[in-house]
Amino acid sequence: QVQLVESGGGLVQAGGSLRLSCAASGRTFSSAAMGWFRQAPGQEREFVAGIGWSALGSYYTDSVKGRFTISRDNANTVSLQMNSLKVEDTAVYYCAAAFQKPVEAGAPDYWGQGTQVTVSS
């Protein structure tokens, strides 16, 4: 059974930092692109950051560039370091994995259950 399990969400003040982690299990993800999406209340799910299977390339949505960093700790673990958090970063954050296609395309093969990030002013 394939699972993506996120951890590290919580409540933080604006300007603070959080680190999200995603542990994948059930199969080998060494050839998968992995990434993070988020969904704020009343809004559609949006792509946040992605990293390729080789961990050589990473990419971000414009609103988080320079503040968030995605990393691949090993074949089955990906993290998202979030600095200088803003109130508008408040959302449920989802880990995702995609095989043979870009993870940012919005149709990953696997999703995590999500972890809440709340940034207070």
Short mmCIF file of N, CA and C in Angstrom, two decimals:
data_model
loop_
_atom_site.label_atom_id
_atom_site.label_comp_id
_atom_site.label_asym_id
_atom_site.label_seq_id
_atom_site.Cartn_x
_atom_site.Cartn_y
_atom_site.Cartn_z
N GLN A 1 0.85 -1.19 0.00
CA GLN A 1 0.00 0.00 0.00
C GLN A 1 0.89 1.24 0.00
N VAL A 2 0.70 2.06 -1.01
CA VAL A 2 1.50 3.28 -1.13
C VAL A 2 0.92 4.36 -0.22
N GLN A 3 1.80 5.01 0.51
CA GLN A 3 1.38 6.10 1.40
C GLN A 3 2.38 7.23 1.34
N LEU A 4 1.85 8.45 1.39
CA LEU A 4 2.66 9.65 1.59
C LEU A 4 2.15 10.27 2.89
N VAL A 5 3.05 10.45 3.84
CA VAL A 5 2.65 10.95 5.15
C VAL A 5 3.43 12.24 5.44
N GLU A 6 2.66 13.33 5.58
CA GLU A 6 3.28 14.62 5.89
C GLU A 6 3.37 14.83 7.40
N SER A 7 4.32 15.64 7.79
CA SER A 7 4.46 16.05 9.19
C SER A 7 5.12 17.42 9.24
N GLY A 8 4.99 18.08 10.40
CA GLY A 8 5.68 19.35 10.60
C GLY A 8 4.82 20.58 10.52
N GLY A 9 3.54 20.43 10.22
CA GLY A 9 2.67 21.59 10.17
C GLY A 9 2.43 22.13 11.57
N GLY A 10 1.79 23.29 11.63
CA GLY A 10 1.47 23.88 12.93
C GLY A 10 1.14 25.34 12.82
N LEU A 11 1.17 26.01 13.97
CA LEU A 11 0.85 27.43 14.07
C LEU A 11 2.15 28.20 14.29
N VAL A 12 2.33 29.26 13.52
CA VAL A 12 3.54 30.07 13.64
C VAL A 12 3.16 31.53 13.37
N GLN A 13 3.92 32.42 13.96
CA GLN A 13 3.68 33.85 13.72
C GLN A 13 4.29 34.26 12.38
N ALA A 14 3.74 35.31 11.81
CA ALA A 14 4.29 35.85 10.56
C ALA A 14 5.77 36.17 10.75
N GLY A 15 6.56 35.80 9.75
CA GLY A 15 7.99 36.00 9.82
C GLY A 15 8.74 34.78 10.34
N GLY A 16 8.01 33.83 10.88
CA GLY A 16 8.62 32.63 11.42
C GLY A 16 8.88 31.57 10.37
N SER A 17 9.29 30.40 10.84
CA SER A 17 9.68 29.30 9.96
C SER A 17 9.02 27.99 10.39
N LEU A 18 8.82 27.13 9.42
CA LEU A 18 8.37 25.76 9.65
C LEU A 18 9.06 24.87 8.64
N ARG A 19 9.22 23.61 9.01
CA ARG A 19 9.78 22.63 8.09
C ARG A 19 8.81 21.46 7.97
N LEU A 20 8.33 21.23 6.77
CA LEU A 20 7.44 20.11 6.49
C LEU A 20 8.26 18.94 5.95
N SER A 21 7.86 17.75 6.32
CA SER A 21 8.50 16.54 5.80
C SER A 21 7.44 15.61 5.24
N CYS A 22 7.83 14.82 4.26
CA CYS A 22 6.94 13.85 3.65
C CYS A 22 7.69 12.54 3.50
N ALA A 23 7.14 11.50 4.09
CA ALA A 23 7.74 10.17 3.99
C ALA A 23 6.86 9.29 3.13
N ALA A 24 7.44 8.76 2.07
CA ALA A 24 6.71 7.90 1.15
C ALA A 24 7.05 6.45 1.42
N SER A 25 6.08 5.59 1.28
CA SER A 25 6.31 4.16 1.52
C SER A 25 5.44 3.34 0.59
N GLY A 26 5.75 2.08 0.49
CA GLY A 26 4.94 1.16 -0.31
C GLY A 26 5.52 0.83 -1.66
N ARG A 27 6.44 1.64 -2.12
CA ARG A 27 7.15 1.38 -3.37
C ARG A 27 8.37 2.29 -3.39
N THR A 28 9.23 2.11 -4.36
CA THR A 28 10.41 2.96 -4.49
C THR A 28 10.05 4.21 -5.26
N PHE A 29 10.45 5.36 -4.71
CA PHE A 29 10.15 6.64 -5.33
C PHE A 29 11.38 7.28 -5.94
N SER A 30 12.43 6.49 -6.14
CA SER A 30 13.68 7.05 -6.64
C SER A 30 13.54 7.65 -8.03
N SER A 31 12.56 7.19 -8.81
CA SER A 31 12.37 7.73 -10.16
C SER A 31 11.21 8.71 -10.25
N ALA A 32 10.65 9.08 -9.12
CA ALA A 32 9.49 9.97 -9.10
C ALA A 32 9.89 11.41 -8.86
N ALA A 33 9.17 12.31 -9.50
CA ALA A 33 9.25 13.71 -9.12
C ALA A 33 8.33 13.89 -7.92
N MET A 34 8.77 14.70 -6.98
CA MET A 34 7.95 14.91 -5.78
C MET A 34 7.77 16.40 -5.55
N GLY A 35 6.72 16.73 -4.84
CA GLY A 35 6.45 18.16 -4.65
C GLY A 35 5.45 18.43 -3.57
N TRP A 36 5.14 19.72 -3.44
CA TRP A 36 4.19 20.20 -2.44
C TRP A 36 3.14 21.08 -3.11
N PHE A 37 1.91 20.89 -2.70
CA PHE A 37 0.79 21.73 -3.09
C PHE A 37 0.17 22.29 -1.82
N ARG A 38 -0.68 23.29 -1.96
CA ARG A 38 -1.42 23.79 -0.80
C ARG A 38 -2.81 24.22 -1.23
N GLN A 39 -3.69 24.21 -0.26
CA GLN A 39 -5.07 24.63 -0.50
C GLN A 39 -5.55 25.45 0.68
N ALA A 40 -5.85 26.70 0.41
CA ALA A 40 -6.40 27.59 1.43
C ALA A 40 -7.92 27.49 1.40
N PRO A 41 -8.59 27.85 2.49
CA PRO A 41 -10.06 27.77 2.54
C PRO A 41 -10.70 28.54 1.40
N GLY A 42 -11.60 27.89 0.70
CA GLY A 42 -12.33 28.53 -0.37
C GLY A 42 -11.56 28.70 -1.66
N GLN A 43 -10.34 28.15 -1.70
CA GLN A 43 -9.52 28.29 -2.89
C GLN A 43 -9.16 26.92 -3.47
N GLU A 44 -8.74 26.93 -4.73
CA GLU A 44 -8.32 25.70 -5.36
C GLU A 44 -6.92 25.31 -4.88
N ARG A 45 -6.64 24.03 -4.99
CA ARG A 45 -5.31 23.55 -4.65
C ARG A 45 -4.30 24.11 -5.65
N GLU A 46 -3.16 24.59 -5.16
CA GLU A 46 -2.15 25.16 -6.04
C GLU A 46 -0.79 24.53 -5.81
N PHE A 47 -0.01 24.50 -6.86
CA PHE A 47 1.36 23.99 -6.78
C PHE A 47 2.23 24.97 -6.01
N VAL A 48 3.12 24.43 -5.16
CA VAL A 48 4.03 25.27 -4.38
C VAL A 48 5.48 25.05 -4.79
N ALA A 49 5.92 23.80 -4.77
CA ALA A 49 7.33 23.51 -5.08
C ALA A 49 7.46 22.07 -5.54
N GLY A 50 8.46 21.82 -6.40
CA GLY A 50 8.69 20.48 -6.89
C GLY A 50 10.17 20.19 -7.04
N ILE A 51 10.52 18.91 -7.05
CA ILE A 51 11.91 18.51 -7.21
C ILE A 51 11.95 17.22 -8.01
N GLY A 52 12.90 17.14 -8.92
CA GLY A 52 12.99 15.99 -9.80
C GLY A 52 13.55 14.76 -9.11
N TRP A 53 13.52 13.65 -9.82
CA TRP A 53 13.98 12.40 -9.23
C TRP A 53 15.45 12.45 -8.89
N SER A 54 16.22 13.21 -9.64
CA SER A 54 17.65 13.29 -9.39
C SER A 54 18.00 14.32 -8.33
N ALA A 55 17.01 15.09 -7.88
CA ALA A 55 17.20 16.15 -6.89
C ALA A 55 18.08 17.28 -7.40
N LEU A 56 18.38 17.29 -8.70
CA LEU A 56 19.22 18.35 -9.25
C LEU A 56 18.41 19.59 -9.60
N GLY A 57 17.15 19.40 -9.88
CA GLY A 57 16.35 20.55 -10.28
C GLY A 57 15.18 20.73 -9.34
N SER A 58 14.96 21.98 -8.94
CA SER A 58 13.81 22.31 -8.11
C SER A 58 13.14 23.54 -8.68
N TYR A 59 11.87 23.69 -8.41
CA TYR A 59 11.11 24.80 -9.00
C TYR A 59 9.99 25.17 -8.05
N TYR A 60 9.60 26.45 -8.14
CA TYR A 60 8.69 27.04 -7.16
C TYR A 60 7.66 27.94 -7.84
N THR A 61 6.53 28.07 -7.19
CA THR A 61 5.60 29.09 -7.62
C THR A 61 6.17 30.45 -7.20
N ASP A 62 5.84 31.48 -7.95
CA ASP A 62 6.47 32.78 -7.74
C ASP A 62 6.31 33.31 -6.32
N SER A 63 5.17 33.06 -5.70
CA SER A 63 4.89 33.66 -4.40
C SER A 63 5.78 33.12 -3.28
N VAL A 64 6.46 32.01 -3.50
CA VAL A 64 7.29 31.45 -2.42
C VAL A 64 8.78 31.47 -2.76
N LYS A 65 9.12 31.90 -3.96
CA LYS A 65 10.54 31.94 -4.36
C LYS A 65 11.34 32.81 -3.40
N GLY A 66 12.49 32.30 -2.98
CA GLY A 66 13.34 33.02 -2.05
C GLY A 66 12.98 32.81 -0.59
N ARG A 67 11.83 32.21 -0.34
CA ARG A 67 11.39 31.96 1.04
C ARG A 67 11.31 30.48 1.36
N PHE A 68 10.90 29.67 0.40
CA PHE A 68 10.73 28.23 0.60
C PHE A 68 11.85 27.49 -0.14
N THR A 69 12.27 26.37 0.44
CA THR A 69 13.27 25.52 -0.19
C THR A 69 12.84 24.06 -0.09
N ILE A 70 12.76 23.41 -1.23
CA ILE A 70 12.42 21.99 -1.25
C ILE A 70 13.71 21.18 -1.35
N SER A 71 13.75 20.07 -0.65
CA SER A 71 14.93 19.21 -0.71
C SER A 71 14.50 17.75 -0.67
N ARG A 72 15.38 16.94 -1.19
CA ARG A 72 15.11 15.51 -1.23
C ARG A 72 16.13 14.84 -0.32
N ASP A 73 15.68 14.38 0.81
CA ASP A 73 16.58 13.82 1.80
C ASP A 73 17.07 12.43 1.39
N ASN A 74 16.18 11.66 0.79
CA ASN A 74 16.55 10.38 0.18
C ASN A 74 15.47 10.06 -0.84
N ALA A 75 15.53 8.88 -1.40
CA ALA A 75 14.60 8.54 -2.48
C ALA A 75 13.14 8.66 -2.07
N ASN A 76 12.84 8.42 -0.81
CA ASN A 76 11.46 8.38 -0.36
C ASN A 76 11.07 9.48 0.61
N THR A 77 11.91 10.49 0.78
CA THR A 77 11.62 11.56 1.72
C THR A 77 11.90 12.92 1.08
N VAL A 78 10.93 13.82 1.20
CA VAL A 78 11.10 15.17 0.68
C VAL A 78 10.68 16.16 1.77
N SER A 79 11.38 17.29 1.83
CA SER A 79 11.10 18.29 2.85
C SER A 79 10.85 19.64 2.20
N LEU A 80 10.17 20.50 2.95
CA LEU A 80 9.92 21.86 2.51
C LEU A 80 10.25 22.79 3.67
N GLN A 81 11.34 23.52 3.54
CA GLN A 81 11.71 24.51 4.53
C GLN A 81 11.03 25.83 4.18
N MET A 82 10.23 26.34 5.09
CA MET A 82 9.45 27.55 4.84
C MET A 82 9.92 28.64 5.79
N ASN A 83 10.52 29.68 5.24
CA ASN A 83 10.99 30.81 6.03
C ASN A 83 10.19 32.06 5.69
N SER A 84 10.32 33.06 6.54
CA SER A 84 9.63 34.34 6.33
C SER A 84 8.16 34.12 5.98
N LEU A 85 7.52 33.30 6.78
CA LEU A 85 6.12 32.94 6.49
C LEU A 85 5.20 34.16 6.59
N LYS A 86 4.20 34.15 5.72
CA LYS A 86 3.21 35.22 5.67
C LYS A 86 1.83 34.66 6.00
N VAL A 87 0.93 35.54 6.40
CA VAL A 87 -0.43 35.11 6.72
C VAL A 87 -1.04 34.39 5.51
N GLU A 88 -0.73 34.87 4.32
CA GLU A 88 -1.30 34.27 3.12
C GLU A 88 -0.72 32.89 2.78
N ASP A 89 0.25 32.44 3.53
CA ASP A 89 0.75 31.07 3.36
C ASP A 89 -0.10 30.05 4.11
N THR A 90 -1.06 30.53 4.88
CA THR A 90 -1.94 29.65 5.62
C THR A 90 -2.72 28.75 4.67
N ALA A 91 -2.62 27.44 4.89
CA ALA A 91 -3.28 26.47 4.01
C ALA A 91 -3.02 25.07 4.53
N VAL A 92 -3.71 24.12 3.94
CA VAL A 92 -3.35 22.72 4.12
C VAL A 92 -2.32 22.39 3.04
N TYR A 93 -1.19 21.85 3.46
CA TYR A 93 -0.11 21.51 2.55
C TYR A 93 -0.09 20.01 2.27
N TYR A 94 -0.02 19.67 0.99
CA TYR A 94 -0.07 18.29 0.55
C TYR A 94 1.23 17.90 -0.15
N CYS A 95 1.72 16.74 0.19
CA CYS A 95 2.85 16.14 -0.52
C CYS A 95 2.29 15.35 -1.71
N ALA A 96 3.06 15.31 -2.79
CA ALA A 96 2.62 14.60 -3.98
C ALA A 96 3.80 13.96 -4.69
N ALA A 97 3.53 12.90 -5.43
CA ALA A 97 4.57 12.21 -6.19
C ALA A 97 4.02 11.86 -7.56
N ALA A 98 4.87 11.98 -8.58
CA ALA A 98 4.46 11.71 -9.95
C ALA A 98 5.55 10.93 -10.68
N PHE A 99 5.11 9.94 -11.43
CA PHE A 99 6.03 9.13 -12.23
C PHE A 99 5.87 9.48 -13.70
N GLN A 100 6.97 9.73 -14.35
CA GLN A 100 7.03 9.97 -15.80
C GLN A 100 6.22 11.18 -16.23
N LYS A 101 6.08 12.16 -15.37
CA LYS A 101 5.42 13.41 -15.72
C LYS A 101 5.78 14.44 -14.65
N PRO A 102 5.66 15.71 -14.99
CA PRO A 102 5.99 16.74 -14.00
C PRO A 102 5.00 16.74 -12.85
N VAL A 103 5.48 16.85 -11.64
CA VAL A 103 4.59 16.85 -10.49
C VAL A 103 3.73 18.11 -10.47
N GLU A 104 4.23 19.21 -11.03
CA GLU A 104 3.48 20.46 -10.98
C GLU A 104 2.32 20.50 -11.95
N ALA A 105 2.18 19.47 -12.77
CA ALA A 105 1.09 19.45 -13.74
C ALA A 105 -0.27 19.33 -13.08
N GLY A 106 -0.29 19.00 -11.82
CA GLY A 106 -1.56 18.98 -11.09
C GLY A 106 -2.25 17.64 -11.05
N ALA A 107 -1.63 16.62 -11.65
CA ALA A 107 -2.25 15.30 -11.63
C ALA A 107 -1.23 14.25 -11.17
N PRO A 108 -0.71 14.42 -9.97
CA PRO A 108 0.25 13.43 -9.47
C PRO A 108 -0.38 12.05 -9.30
N ASP A 109 0.46 11.07 -9.20
CA ASP A 109 -0.03 9.70 -9.03
C ASP A 109 -0.44 9.43 -7.59
N TYR A 110 0.23 10.10 -6.66
CA TYR A 110 -0.04 9.87 -5.25
C TYR A 110 -0.10 11.20 -4.49
N TRP A 111 -0.97 11.23 -3.48
CA TRP A 111 -1.14 12.40 -2.62
C TRP A 111 -1.02 11.97 -1.16
N GLY A 112 -0.51 12.89 -0.34
CA GLY A 112 -0.59 12.69 1.10
C GLY A 112 -1.93 13.19 1.61
N GLN A 113 -2.13 13.07 2.91
CA GLN A 113 -3.42 13.45 3.51
C GLN A 113 -3.46 14.92 3.86
N GLY A 114 -2.31 15.57 3.87
CA GLY A 114 -2.26 17.00 4.15
C GLY A 114 -1.89 17.31 5.58
N THR A 115 -1.25 18.47 5.75
CA THR A 115 -0.91 18.97 7.08
C THR A 115 -1.21 20.46 7.12
N GLN A 116 -1.82 20.90 8.21
CA GLN A 116 -2.26 22.30 8.32
C GLN A 116 -1.10 23.20 8.70
N VAL A 117 -0.96 24.29 7.98
CA VAL A 117 -0.03 25.35 8.33
C VAL A 117 -0.84 26.62 8.54
N THR A 118 -0.73 27.21 9.71
CA THR A 118 -1.44 28.44 10.03
C THR A 118 -0.44 29.50 10.45
N VAL A 119 -0.48 30.62 9.75
CA VAL A 119 0.42 31.73 10.05
C VAL A 119 -0.42 32.88 10.60
N SER A 120 -0.11 33.28 11.81
CA SER A 120 -0.86 34.35 12.46
C SER A 120 -0.14 35.68 12.32
N SER A 121 -0.93 36.75 12.36
CA SER A 121 -0.34 38.10 12.20
C SER A 121 0.13 38.67 13.52
#
